[in-house]
């Protein structure tokens, strides 16, 4: 019998009460046609109801790929475990899934992406769950939020502290999906899957294994179907023995707002001069200062935000290739992309499965991570995962907690406060109007990264802003550099909502950061 079915036929195979795992990262690999058909079936029939959905990284976005919003109808999802969630501008209407979460219609957890993949792996192997130190002393910890995003989730604890082999661990249960919905470029008639036009594989193989070994089914959305026996075996990333249903979707987007870019999938290498470099502004000053922390030969993880521009700083300074960039979606090397294409890279050297990338991150195998911050508190803890006033502005933690758990060196970057009006003039930073919202606070709204634990582990932590550089030292947050043109007391210390220490050898930030010309950066 043919494995090729229409999306509505595939949707009919999902039963009420099922646990459904979805392999996606925003628009990247999102099986949108299958999710759309599921939502349409629910609207027509009222089924399937009461689903538990699993999303190691967000399914869909706010920019054209609805993803999980297709199935975010009241009553359709009962529980959702997500490493991240669709996010977007403050002034935009929240995604439907956020509306369900905030209305307590859905019990929701924000579990670090790497741990979600670990939970699926343990389910596939029929082991009793995940023991990890990732997330200790953060919102992930059972002694804090236990990953719960709302009151409904708090009534059903997901994570607990346990003692094993003389140590305290966090325990997460194994996940046993009834359905895995994945996506690829090509399927042959036997269901063998290749990913030649994709910018990652994410956790497709691991998710398919978890469903198959749990007695479930695997639905694969693809751009095209080939004759059996025509795919090269080394190109097959998920074998047909794991795939039950193939849904052909020739118009599927490659990633968010992107029909197809062969450089994302490594089918073409772009000339370096075609990559946009940052315009000269305050954000570029921050990215330049972060770039000064880099060393030739390093493998460096980068996250969304200002730090995503650091590869472009090295590119324009003539150092492309001296640092290898690694991102959680799986790309190694090349030039990580920006904006809608974030999570992809052009000219990559390799694509690693996300679960393997997270093993690399969780154990601190890389040299440094460059990440953003929403808030920093007196202990040096960082919040990136929750904004109580506008929850959908942040995607949640994603891989942030996995990446920071044991990273040897972390450079956080962001503006010193929110809402300030600033400009660069004559090699100096000029503040025309102060911001009204402090980002350095006594206590962060949610602990995504624990400064206390970082000090105990001996991690090297730096915070780079346009006004100053702060390091997490034994005595606490310590200002070590200040921008030219600023008054320490008026422009830095008075604008923090918690006291800061000042280094005895306080220095001025490198003047080249504040000039439009190339810096002559050395690594």
XYZ file of C-alpha atoms in Angstrom:
523
model
C 0.000 0.000 0.000
C 1.313 3.478 -0.860
C 2.630 5.616 1.960
C 1.736 8.802 0.067
C -1.396 10.456 1.430
C -2.977 13.886 1.370
C -2.587 16.154 4.375
C -6.268 15.675 5.388
C -5.820 11.875 5.173
C -2.736 12.111 7.397
C -4.606 14.310 9.870
C -7.268 11.617 10.295
C -4.639 9.283 11.747
C -4.175 11.450 14.868
C -6.428 10.316 17.708
C -7.842 12.434 20.512
C -5.605 12.394 23.572
C -2.506 11.603 21.515
C 0.992 12.868 22.280
C 2.211 14.594 19.110
C 5.857 15.586 18.596
C 6.686 18.211 15.946
C 10.158 18.762 14.458
C 10.561 22.461 13.613
C 12.441 25.669 14.384
C 10.129 28.585 13.625
C 9.688 28.263 9.827
C 12.709 25.985 9.390
C 11.484 22.424 8.703
C 7.982 23.333 9.920
C 5.471 20.718 8.612
C 2.911 23.460 8.154
C 0.596 21.685 5.695
C 0.063 18.752 8.038
C -0.540 21.038 11.028
C -2.980 23.089 8.953
C -4.915 19.951 8.002
C -5.050 18.899 11.666
C -6.521 22.264 12.633
C -9.060 22.165 9.812
C -10.157 18.683 10.862
C -10.731 19.910 14.420
C -12.824 22.854 13.220
C -14.936 20.526 11.062
C -15.281 17.552 13.408
C -14.224 18.665 16.896
C -11.394 16.115 16.824
C -8.688 15.344 17.686
C -9.110 16.842 21.152
C -6.962 16.964 24.271
C -3.601 16.589 22.523
C -0.236 16.809 24.258
C 2.177 18.481 21.849
C 5.973 18.389 22.035
C 8.108 21.073 20.376
C 11.868 20.981 21.120
C 12.093 24.300 19.232
C 9.159 26.529 18.234
C 6.812 25.306 15.506
C 5.962 28.284 13.304
C 6.388 32.009 13.697
C 4.492 35.298 13.516
C 5.608 36.057 9.967
C 3.709 33.715 7.657
C 4.210 30.178 9.001
C 1.408 29.492 11.472
C 2.807 26.208 12.768
C 1.379 25.410 16.185
C -1.220 28.168 15.780
C -2.996 25.924 13.267
C -3.835 23.604 16.169
C -4.171 26.173 18.974
C -7.970 26.027 19.023
C -9.616 25.851 22.417
C -9.929 22.221 23.449
C -7.586 20.858 20.807
C -4.385 21.032 22.891
C -4.519 20.122 26.590
C -0.767 20.242 27.304
C 2.235 21.666 25.473
C 5.929 21.157 26.173
C 8.033 23.596 24.194
C 11.679 24.549 24.147
C 10.517 27.805 22.597
C 7.341 29.415 21.276
C 6.420 31.736 18.381
C 7.376 35.303 19.245
C 7.276 38.749 17.698
C 6.724 42.483 18.132
C 5.129 43.876 21.279
C 2.466 45.737 19.299
C 1.374 42.618 17.378
C -1.487 40.442 18.555
C -0.087 37.476 20.493
C -0.022 34.133 18.637
C -3.016 31.917 19.311
C -0.944 29.482 21.359
C 0.095 32.321 23.682
C -3.551 33.332 24.037
C -4.429 29.763 25.047
C -1.539 29.635 27.544
C -2.379 32.995 29.139
C -6.076 32.052 29.384
C -5.099 28.809 31.191
C -6.765 26.762 28.436
C -3.515 24.840 27.949
C -1.021 23.642 30.559
C 2.324 24.870 29.211
C 5.961 24.213 30.067
C 9.113 25.863 28.731
C 11.698 23.070 28.862
C 15.213 23.713 27.500
C 15.412 22.486 23.914
C 18.262 20.073 24.530
C 16.421 18.469 27.425
C 13.302 17.977 25.268
C 15.446 16.102 22.755
C 16.914 14.106 25.670
C 13.392 13.218 26.867
C 12.523 11.927 23.394
C 15.754 9.895 23.223
C 15.018 8.298 26.613
C 11.516 7.467 25.441
C 12.894 5.861 22.282
C 15.235 3.670 24.346
C 12.560 2.911 26.975
C 14.717 4.307 29.748
C 13.199 5.997 32.809
C 13.949 9.610 31.920
C 16.661 12.248 31.981
C 19.027 12.979 34.861
C 20.790 16.293 34.308
C 22.371 19.298 35.992
C 21.240 21.519 33.120
C 18.795 24.051 34.535
C 19.827 23.775 38.194
C 19.218 27.073 40.032
C 17.214 28.492 37.104
C 13.489 28.650 36.333
C 13.862 25.058 35.092
C 14.629 23.817 38.618
C 11.823 22.212 40.609
C 12.731 24.609 43.435
C 11.859 27.572 41.187
C 9.240 27.381 38.386
C 9.892 23.789 37.349
C 9.531 24.971 33.724
C 5.838 25.819 34.297
C 4.536 28.768 32.268
C 1.107 29.043 33.889
C -0.957 27.897 36.859
C -2.354 24.920 34.952
C 1.146 23.536 34.466
C 2.168 24.190 38.068
C -0.580 21.789 39.170
C 1.188 18.990 37.232
C 4.912 19.103 38.132
C 7.118 17.983 35.249
C 10.568 18.074 36.833
C 11.777 17.001 40.263
C 15.020 16.984 42.222
C 16.405 13.537 42.970
C 19.487 12.148 44.705
C 21.665 9.748 42.731
C 25.247 8.614 43.244
C 25.850 11.228 45.930
C 24.655 14.175 43.837
C 21.439 16.139 43.368
C 20.002 15.978 39.846
C 16.977 17.227 37.949
C 14.822 14.392 36.637
C 12.608 14.777 33.555
C 10.330 11.942 32.419
C 10.806 10.168 29.101
C 8.463 11.162 26.278
C 6.609 8.477 24.299
C 5.000 10.112 21.244
C 1.970 8.543 19.590
C 2.677 10.658 16.501
C 5.814 12.361 15.155
C 5.325 14.993 12.458
C 8.576 15.766 10.668
C 9.619 17.373 7.389
C 12.247 16.772 4.719
C 12.998 17.728 1.127
C 12.461 14.409 -0.642
C 10.896 11.049 0.168
C 11.095 8.011 -2.032
C 8.085 5.727 -2.262
C 9.411 3.647 0.651
C 9.566 6.707 2.918
C 13.337 7.218 2.937
C 13.950 10.910 3.626
C 16.641 13.295 2.391
C 17.163 16.911 3.427
C 19.129 18.358 0.502
C 17.126 21.607 0.348
C 16.944 22.186 4.113
C 19.078 24.273 6.435
C 19.111 21.608 9.156
C 17.749 18.217 10.117
C 17.006 19.272 13.722
C 15.839 16.129 15.548
C 14.004 14.343 12.736
C 15.683 10.957 13.235
C 15.436 11.071 17.027
C 11.769 12.068 16.928
C 10.932 9.337 14.416
C 12.698 6.738 16.591
C 10.801 7.887 19.672
C 7.440 7.495 17.932
C 8.285 4.182 16.255
C 9.639 2.598 19.457
C 6.589 3.825 21.378
C 4.217 2.081 18.974
C 3.298 5.347 17.285
C 3.321 6.610 13.704
C 5.575 8.986 11.774
C 4.147 11.486 9.280
C 6.678 13.117 6.956
C 5.888 16.231 4.926
C 8.150 16.646 1.894
C 8.512 18.874 -1.137
C 8.601 15.971 -3.600
C 8.357 12.194 -3.925
C 10.914 10.112 -5.838
C 10.765 6.555 -7.139
C 11.874 3.866 -4.706
C 15.538 2.979 -4.866
C 16.605 6.295 -6.430
C 17.970 8.072 -3.347
C 21.633 7.688 -2.433
C 21.867 5.811 0.881
C 24.419 8.224 2.361
C 21.956 11.064 1.719
C 19.103 9.393 3.624
C 18.860 10.868 7.112
C 15.651 9.069 8.185
C 15.107 5.560 6.796
C 11.765 4.510 5.390
C 11.352 1.761 7.995
C 10.511 4.567 10.456
C 8.102 6.480 8.196
C 4.423 5.556 7.897
C 2.960 8.424 5.892
C 4.312 10.821 3.257
C 2.549 14.126 2.561
C 3.681 16.009 -0.524
C 3.759 19.824 -0.142
C 5.600 21.311 -3.147
C 5.215 24.893 -1.935
C 6.634 24.441 1.574
C 8.844 27.333 2.689
C 12.494 26.589 3.350
C 12.453 28.748 6.488
C 10.633 31.814 7.806
C 9.516 34.047 4.888
C 12.000 32.258 2.604
C 10.767 30.066 -0.282
C 14.234 28.765 -1.129
C 17.857 29.867 -0.810
C 20.415 27.266 -1.962
C 23.107 28.815 0.244
C 21.064 27.910 3.344
C 21.132 24.224 2.395
C 24.783 24.253 1.350
C 23.990 23.661 -2.324
C 25.710 26.926 -3.226
C 28.377 29.013 -1.477
C 27.841 32.756 -1.566
C 30.758 35.109 -2.262
C 31.729 36.780 1.016
C 31.154 40.279 -0.366
C 27.411 39.521 -0.716
C 26.874 39.354 3.060
C 25.514 42.559 4.562
C 27.732 44.062 7.263
C 26.264 46.138 10.103
C 25.717 49.858 9.668
C 27.595 52.105 12.060
C 25.386 52.646 15.101
C 25.199 51.878 18.806
C 24.403 48.197 18.225
C 27.508 47.866 16.068
C 29.607 49.350 18.872
C 28.374 46.569 21.159
C 28.945 43.852 18.555
C 32.474 45.173 17.936
C 33.301 45.050 21.634
C 31.994 41.484 21.824
C 34.169 40.605 18.818
C 37.212 41.764 20.783
C 36.637 38.819 23.150
C 37.149 36.294 20.317
C 40.299 34.268 19.706
C 41.451 32.540 16.537
C 40.739 28.809 16.489
C 37.713 28.997 18.788
C 34.352 27.294 18.287
C 31.741 29.838 19.350
C 27.987 29.554 19.800
C 25.864 32.601 19.023
C 22.289 33.481 19.874
C 19.677 35.880 18.556
C 20.140 39.626 19.050
C 23.135 41.927 18.854
C 25.611 39.054 19.145
C 24.320 37.589 15.870
C 26.180 40.449 14.144
C 29.576 39.452 15.545
C 30.351 37.100 12.609
C 29.751 40.079 10.290
C 32.207 42.176 12.315
C 34.888 39.522 11.848
C 33.994 39.273 8.170
C 34.484 42.985 7.487
C 37.667 43.024 9.581
C 39.160 40.262 7.424
C 38.927 37.434 9.957
C 36.221 35.238 8.438
C 37.005 31.576 9.093
C 39.251 32.176 12.093
C 36.327 31.470 14.439
C 33.896 28.592 13.768
C 30.299 29.499 14.584
C 27.984 26.776 15.930
C 24.222 27.222 16.318
C 21.674 25.045 18.068
C 19.744 24.187 14.907
C 22.839 22.319 13.769
C 24.923 24.418 11.378
C 28.683 24.392 11.972
C 30.794 27.104 10.360
C 29.888 29.490 7.576
C 28.051 32.759 8.191
C 25.041 32.590 10.535
C 22.094 34.472 9.046
C 20.046 37.289 10.531
C 16.427 38.398 10.925
C 13.856 35.926 9.501
C 16.619 33.481 8.541
C 18.150 33.295 12.025
C 18.880 29.675 12.924
C 20.297 29.032 9.462
C 23.776 29.628 8.080
C 25.140 30.156 4.602
C 28.331 28.420 3.501
C 28.196 25.988 6.448
C 30.923 23.370 6.847
C 28.549 20.754 8.280
C 25.018 20.177 9.510
C 24.859 18.334 12.826
C 21.626 16.930 14.224
C 20.365 19.272 16.950
C 20.374 16.592 19.693
C 24.080 16.009 19.008
C 24.751 19.744 18.984
C 23.067 20.022 22.370
C 25.223 17.259 23.829
C 28.211 19.347 22.721
C 26.697 22.420 24.369
C 25.463 20.822 27.587
C 28.930 19.514 28.433
C 30.705 22.778 27.550
C 32.744 21.351 24.694
C 32.928 24.676 22.856
C 35.042 27.724 23.723
C 32.561 30.559 24.152
C 28.932 31.589 23.770
C 27.599 34.987 22.686
C 24.080 35.642 23.960
C 21.649 38.462 24.682
C 20.052 39.609 27.923
C 16.729 41.159 28.880
C 17.678 41.713 32.516
C 20.738 41.234 34.720
C 20.463 41.163 38.501
C 22.739 41.787 41.458
C 23.965 38.162 41.477
C 24.810 38.309 37.785
C 21.809 36.164 36.853
C 20.219 36.800 33.461
C 16.636 36.696 32.247
C 15.961 36.047 28.563
C 12.916 33.828 28.879
C 10.066 35.857 30.358
C 8.650 39.350 29.962
C 5.564 39.434 32.154
C 4.067 42.526 30.485
C 4.416 41.202 26.903
C 5.064 37.438 27.078
C 5.056 36.834 23.326
C 8.003 39.199 22.810
C 10.325 36.425 23.927
C 10.342 32.912 22.512
C 11.222 31.486 25.911
C 14.530 29.855 26.737
C 15.091 27.682 23.648
C 18.623 26.314 23.936
C 19.836 29.131 26.201
C 19.816 27.042 29.404
C 21.536 24.073 27.742
C 24.209 26.359 26.268
C 24.972 28.326 29.431
C 24.924 25.392 31.874
C 28.640 24.620 31.566
C 29.966 27.097 28.984
C 33.526 28.031 29.842
C 33.065 31.630 28.720
C 29.865 33.597 28.047
C 29.587 37.121 26.674
C 26.111 38.607 27.162
C 25.246 41.700 25.155
C 22.502 44.310 25.079
C 21.624 47.915 25.749
C 22.306 49.169 29.268
C 18.698 50.259 29.754
C 15.561 50.386 27.632
C 14.337 53.446 25.786
C 17.402 55.701 25.875
C 18.048 58.028 22.933
C 21.733 57.911 21.977
C 24.073 58.819 19.139
C 27.715 58.538 18.202
C 29.570 61.782 17.651
C 33.269 62.563 17.466
C 34.313 59.149 18.713
C 32.118 59.404 21.798
C 28.767 58.102 22.974
C 26.245 60.907 23.513
C 23.089 60.241 25.552
C 20.352 62.696 24.587
C 17.602 61.172 26.706
C 17.753 58.535 29.403
C 15.791 55.309 29.199
C 12.975 54.748 31.646
C 13.365 51.003 32.152
C 16.380 49.636 34.012
C 17.774 46.343 32.745
C 20.241 45.895 35.606
C 17.926 45.172 38.502
C 17.982 43.789 42.062
C 16.229 40.555 40.991
C 15.407 39.323 37.501
C 11.817 38.410 36.645
C 12.942 34.884 35.802
C 16.349 33.220 36.224
C 17.364 31.856 32.808
C 21.051 31.841 33.813
C 22.263 31.627 37.405
C 25.098 33.984 38.282
C 25.579 32.280 41.645
C 26.042 28.895 40.012
C 28.379 30.410 37.404
C 30.685 31.707 40.135
C 30.698 28.306 41.853
C 31.621 26.622 38.565
C 34.311 29.167 37.702
C 32.668 30.315 34.474
C 34.062 33.445 32.789
C 31.115 35.867 32.456
C 31.135 39.253 30.701
C 28.282 41.667 29.964
C 28.848 44.132 27.105
C 26.699 47.251 26.703
C 27.120 50.464 24.757
C 28.042 52.340 27.972
C 30.330 49.930 29.709
C 31.731 46.448 30.086
C 30.804 44.552 33.250
C 32.376 41.353 34.510
C 31.051 38.912 37.072
C 33.793 38.750 39.678
C 33.899 37.274 43.167
C 32.633 40.527 44.680
C 29.781 40.747 42.147
C 28.979 42.810 39.050
C 32.011 44.998 38.387
C 32.335 47.765 35.811
C 35.721 47.334 34.131
C 35.414 49.655 31.107
C 33.393 52.780 30.308
C 32.542 54.419 26.984
C 34.329 57.656 26.066
C 32.249 60.741 26.777
C 30.312 59.289 29.709
C 30.303 60.162 33.391
C 30.602 57.013 35.508
C 28.226 58.098 38.256
C 25.595 59.869 36.159
C 25.485 57.632 33.075
C 26.263 54.195 34.495
C 25.945 53.760 38.253
C 22.856 55.948 38.613
C 21.112 54.186 35.739
C 21.402 50.729 37.279
C 18.644 49.738 39.705
C 21.118 47.770 41.817
C 24.597 48.776 43.035
C 27.568 47.997 40.826
C 31.185 47.606 41.846
C 33.857 49.555 39.969
C 37.229 48.055 39.106
C 40.250 49.821 40.581
C 41.812 49.817 37.118
C 38.676 51.080 35.318
C 39.579 51.692 31.689
C 38.026 53.533 28.786
C 36.538 51.309 26.092
C 38.677 51.151 22.950
C 38.160 54.373 20.995
C 38.097 52.502 17.681
C 34.715 51.027 18.635
C 33.125 54.463 18.335
C 34.563 55.434 14.936
C 32.976 54.437 11.601
C 36.244 53.229 10.068
C 37.431 49.609 10.271
C 39.033 48.852 13.619
C 42.037 46.837 12.496
C 40.813 44.132 14.866
C 43.304 41.417 15.801
C 42.349 37.984 17.128
